[in-house]
Each structure stands twice: as structure tokens, then as C-alpha cells.
Tab-separated table of C-alpha atoms in Angstrom:
chain	number	residue	atom	x	y	z
K	1	MET	CA	125.781	99.400	115.855
K	2	PRO	CA	122.907	97.325	117.256
K	3	THR	CA	120.887	95.306	114.791
K	4	SER	CA	117.555	93.644	115.217
K	5	GLN	CA	117.672	89.905	115.813
K	6	TYR	CA	114.168	89.387	116.503
K	7	PRO	CA	111.802	87.610	114.177
K	8	VAL	CA	109.370	90.351	113.946
K	9	LEU	CA	111.049	93.416	115.018
K	10	GLN	CA	112.994	94.860	112.236
K	11	PHE	CA	114.307	98.570	111.935
K	12	ASP	CA	116.646	99.979	109.410
K	13	PRO	CA	120.344	100.119	110.968
K	14	GLU	CA	120.529	103.854	110.017
K	15	VAL	CA	117.459	104.459	112.275
K	16	LEU	CA	119.025	102.694	115.100
K	17	LEU	CA	122.243	104.450	114.652
K	18	GLN	CA	120.457	107.936	114.671
K	19	ALA	CA	118.488	106.686	117.849
K	20	GLN	CA	121.513	106.218	119.795
K	21	GLY	CA	121.982	110.001	120.215
K	22	GLN	CA	124.758	112.294	119.633
K	23	SER	CA	126.474	112.132	122.917
K	24	GLU	CA	128.601	109.316	124.867
K	25	GLN	CA	125.572	108.925	127.230
K	26	GLY	CA	123.258	108.145	124.437
K	27	ILE	CA	119.603	109.222	124.751
K	28	ARG	CA	118.511	110.161	128.252
K	29	ALA	CA	115.022	111.754	127.690
K	30	ALA	CA	112.208	111.373	125.311
K	31	LEU	CA	109.957	114.461	124.638
K	32	LEU	CA	106.363	113.089	124.089
K	33	ASP	CA	103.303	114.616	122.780
K	34	VAL	CA	100.063	113.303	123.512
K	35	ASP	CA	97.019	113.810	121.202
K	36	GLY	CA	98.055	111.793	118.101
K	37	VAL	CA	100.877	109.876	119.908
K	38	PHE	CA	99.399	108.523	123.111
K	39	THR	CA	96.137	108.585	121.633
K	40	ASP	CA	94.528	108.344	118.082
K	41	GLY	CA	94.125	112.324	118.090
K	42	GLY	CA	90.324	112.277	118.505
K	43	ILE	CA	88.652	114.207	121.197
K	44	TYR	CA	85.737	112.511	122.791
K	45	PHE	CA	83.129	113.934	125.179
K	46	SER	CA	80.989	112.235	127.803
K	47	GLU	CA	77.214	113.516	128.023
K	48	THR	CA	78.532	115.677	130.884
K	49	GLY	CA	81.087	117.332	128.615
K	50	GLU	CA	84.204	115.416	130.283
K	51	THR	CA	86.845	114.930	127.975
K	52	LEU	CA	87.690	111.130	127.546
K	53	LYS	CA	90.899	109.600	126.210
K	54	VAL	CA	91.734	106.148	125.034
K	55	PHE	CA	95.228	104.918	125.742
K	56	HIS	CA	97.010	101.738	124.430
K	57	THR	CA	98.506	99.498	126.968
K	58	LEU	CA	101.408	98.508	124.683
K	59	ASP	CA	102.528	102.432	124.974
K	60	GLY	CA	102.451	102.184	128.749
K	61	PHE	CA	104.538	99.183	129.114
K	62	GLY	CA	107.071	100.791	126.664
K	63	LEU	CA	107.131	103.946	128.824
K	64	LYS	CA	107.762	101.736	131.979
K	65	MET	CA	110.757	100.105	130.097
K	66	LEU	CA	112.124	103.547	128.913
K	67	GLN	CA	112.106	104.532	132.541
K	68	GLN	CA	113.965	101.128	133.641
K	69	ALA	CA	116.607	101.782	130.852
K	70	GLY	CA	117.192	105.301	132.233
K	71	ILE	CA	115.472	107.304	129.670
K	72	GLU	CA	113.342	109.940	131.212
K	73	PRO	CA	109.872	110.326	129.580
K	74	VAL	CA	109.024	114.044	129.552
K	75	VAL	CA	105.338	114.781	128.232
K	76	ILE	CA	104.653	118.146	126.917
K	77	THR	CA	101.056	118.643	125.696
K	78	GLY	CA	98.793	121.449	124.592
K	79	ARG	CA	95.753	119.791	126.360
K	80	ASP	CA	95.134	119.129	130.030
K	81	THR	CA	92.409	116.341	131.013
K	82	THR	CA	91.950	114.553	134.167
K	83	ALA	CA	92.059	111.187	132.238
K	84	LEU	CA	95.579	112.172	131.010
K	85	ARG	CA	96.684	113.258	134.399
K	86	LEU	CA	95.611	109.908	135.949
K	87	ARG	CA	97.204	107.846	133.292
K	88	LEU	CA	100.607	109.688	133.543
K	89	ALA	CA	100.431	109.267	137.235
K	90	ASN	CA	99.844	105.704	137.007
K	91	LEU	CA	102.791	105.426	134.704
K	92	GLY	CA	105.125	107.118	137.114
K	93	VAL	CA	105.761	110.059	134.724
K	94	VAL	CA	107.405	112.770	136.674
K	95	HIS	CA	107.870	115.402	134.028
K	96	ALA	CA	104.546	116.259	132.605
K	97	TYR	CA	103.468	119.641	131.394
K	98	TYR	CA	99.923	120.538	130.465
K	99	GLY	CA	98.451	123.143	128.535
K	100	VAL	CA	101.644	124.240	126.793
K	101	GLU	CA	101.644	126.732	123.899
K	102	ASP	CA	105.405	126.969	123.635
K	103	LYS	CA	106.549	123.432	123.781
K	104	LEU	CA	110.145	124.527	122.957
K	105	GLN	CA	110.424	126.805	126.161
K	106	VAL	CA	109.301	124.159	128.323
K	107	ALA	CA	111.673	121.425	126.572
K	108	GLN	CA	114.668	123.957	127.246
K	109	GLN	CA	113.593	124.504	130.763
K	110	VAL	CA	113.514	120.703	131.566
K	111	MET	CA	116.662	119.952	129.698
K	112	LYS	CA	118.477	122.593	131.978
K	113	GLU	CA	116.921	121.071	135.048
K	114	LEU	CA	118.122	117.537	133.974
K	115	ASP	CA	121.454	118.929	132.649
K	116	LEU	CA	120.842	117.419	129.156
K	117	ASN	CA	121.454	118.878	125.714
K	118	TRP	CA	119.704	118.092	122.346
K	119	GLY	CA	122.219	115.277	121.514
K	120	GLN	CA	120.617	113.329	124.294
K	121	ILE	CA	117.099	113.972	123.380
K	122	ALA	CA	114.663	111.884	121.347
K	123	ALA	CA	111.201	113.343	120.580
K	124	ILE	CA	107.927	112.053	118.958
K	125	GLY	CA	105.134	114.196	117.905
K	126	ASP	CA	102.393	114.413	115.162
K	127	ASP	CA	101.781	118.020	114.470
K	128	TRP	CA	103.216	121.522	113.594
K	129	PRO	CA	103.485	122.445	117.343
K	130	ASP	CA	105.827	119.549	117.881
K	131	LEU	CA	108.259	120.757	114.946
K	132	PRO	CA	110.339	122.927	117.232
K	133	LEU	CA	111.191	119.907	119.256
K	134	LEU	CA	111.401	117.267	116.399
K	135	THR	CA	113.759	119.379	114.401
K	136	ARG	CA	116.410	119.797	117.289
K	137	ALA	CA	116.115	116.366	118.815
K	138	ALA	CA	119.103	113.845	118.196
K	139	PHE	CA	116.336	111.285	117.210
K	140	ALA	CA	112.900	112.203	115.966
K	141	ALA	CA	109.815	110.173	115.174
K	142	ALA	CA	106.381	110.741	114.132
K	143	PRO	CA	103.270	108.320	114.143
K	144	LEU	CA	101.890	106.945	111.049
K	145	ASN	CA	98.894	109.450	111.216
K	146	ALA	CA	101.097	112.487	111.636
K	147	HIS	CA	100.699	115.549	109.477
K	148	ALA	CA	102.533	114.950	106.031
K	149	GLU	CA	105.007	117.910	106.831
K	150	VAL	CA	105.947	116.442	110.202
K	151	LYS	CA	106.729	112.978	108.694
K	152	ALA	CA	108.862	114.669	106.156
K	153	MET	CA	111.009	116.138	108.929
K	154	VAL	CA	111.619	113.106	111.190
K	155	HIS	CA	114.230	110.305	111.223
K	156	TYR	CA	111.399	107.677	111.650
K	157	VAL	CA	107.800	107.102	110.885
K	158	THR	CA	106.090	104.474	113.051
K	159	GLN	CA	104.403	101.647	111.289
K	160	VAL	CA	101.202	102.112	113.254
K	161	ALA	CA	99.065	105.121	114.211
K	162	GLY	CA	99.200	107.061	117.310
K	163	GLY	CA	96.893	105.403	120.016
K	164	HIS	CA	97.589	102.164	118.368
K	165	GLY	CA	101.017	101.326	119.630
K	166	ALA	CA	103.066	104.027	117.895
K	167	LEU	CA	104.627	105.240	121.362
K	168	ARG	CA	105.648	101.693	121.958
K	169	GLU	CA	107.420	101.256	118.661
K	170	PHE	CA	109.286	104.423	119.421
K	171	CYS	CA	110.027	103.076	122.740
K	172	ASP	CA	111.369	99.705	120.963
K	173	VAL	CA	113.698	101.732	118.679
K	174	LEU	CA	115.183	103.574	121.599
K	175	LEU	CA	115.630	100.478	123.645
K	176	LEU	CA	116.939	98.626	120.880
K	177	ALA	CA	119.513	101.411	119.854
K	178	GLY	CA	120.618	101.567	123.407
K	179	GLY	CA	121.291	98.112	124.107
K	180	CYS	CA	118.630	97.534	126.448
K	181	TYR	CA	115.879	95.663	124.524
K	182	ASP	CA	117.502	92.198	124.673
K	183	ARG	CA	117.637	92.287	128.688
K	184	PHE	CA	113.846	93.224	128.804
K	185	TYR	CA	112.779	90.861	126.157
K	186	ARG	CA	114.529	87.785	127.795
K	187	GLN	CA	112.884	88.669	131.047
K	188	TRP	CA	109.687	87.537	129.404
K	189	VAL	CA	110.884	84.886	127.104
K	190	LYS	CA	112.560	82.263	129.073
K	191	PRO	CA	113.544	78.630	128.037
K	192	GLU	CA	111.013	75.826	129.364
K	193	VAL	CA	112.147	74.260	132.567
């Protein structure tokens, strides 16, 4: 079982064990909500009525590492904004579904396309519409600012709120549990020459 050997990054060994998934292949896809996970959950409007979003760069880098580790990010969100579409395109997210009312139906469709089962799925969400995914996923997480009922149903609650690095923390757990964290970490922390 992986353990955290990094000075600041510490996760409960039971969380890491759960985050390995329930199949030999481990976690292969991460189902991601947007409002309250990628963002702080606030809805901001410009003077012209355009919806504005604020995204945390830590989260984006975490998603890039997930992709490099072979974990497919799948965004399923109830809202649709230009800002979100631009951000996900910039991050290279291929599987993004906007304006979704029935997240479970979309998740099952994507899993069928990718030939995955719930034992290979991790999910993070913050509110009741995410519960059908969170209660089925092999590993489920919620941001610190999630609804209390959601936090009670998941394997892990992040130490920070959505929009403030919660998604990155979720990615770190998956990378550490999957044995990839060290490889990425060492790319950036090299001994002085």
C-alpha cells in the first residue's frame, strides 16, 4: 500500500487504499463536477450578463498530471459557460458534458464508451446532483465546502474548498495511490548540480 513520504503531503493510508480502485487496472477515469469543485461555487456576472468563472491553477496542473498518469478526466456539469469551455479546452479535457441534468446517465454512457466499470472510477462533487456518481465510484471525494450530506457519503473530504485547490488535492490522492506521484514530483525537485 502506498504511503506518503513527502514532508507536507499526508493522507490516511485507508484513503490511499480506497483510492487505488477496485480493479487490477486501478482508477482509469475521474468524474468531475465543476461548480463548487473547479470553482468556489459562486456565480459571477459581468455588466453585460456574461457568466464569469475563476479557476485555480493548481487544479489545472493536477488535471494535466492525471492525464499523463492515464486517468481520463470526465467533466459532467449542470451548467454551460464559455469560460468553462475555454478552460477545459485549454487543459485538453476531451470528455466534457455541459448542461447535464442526469449525471448518472452521462457517466454510464462514457463508461461504456471507455470500457470501464465503477471499480475503475473516482469522482468528486459537492452537492446532491453528484450523489449518484459519488455513491457508485470506487473512490469518492468532496471539497471542504460541499453540502454536509455529500461529505457524509464520500471516502475523503479535501482540506481546502472548491476553487481553492480541492481538485488538485483530489488529483494528488489519486496520483499517490496509483504510484505516479513520485515520478511527477521528482521531475520538479532535482538535486542541485
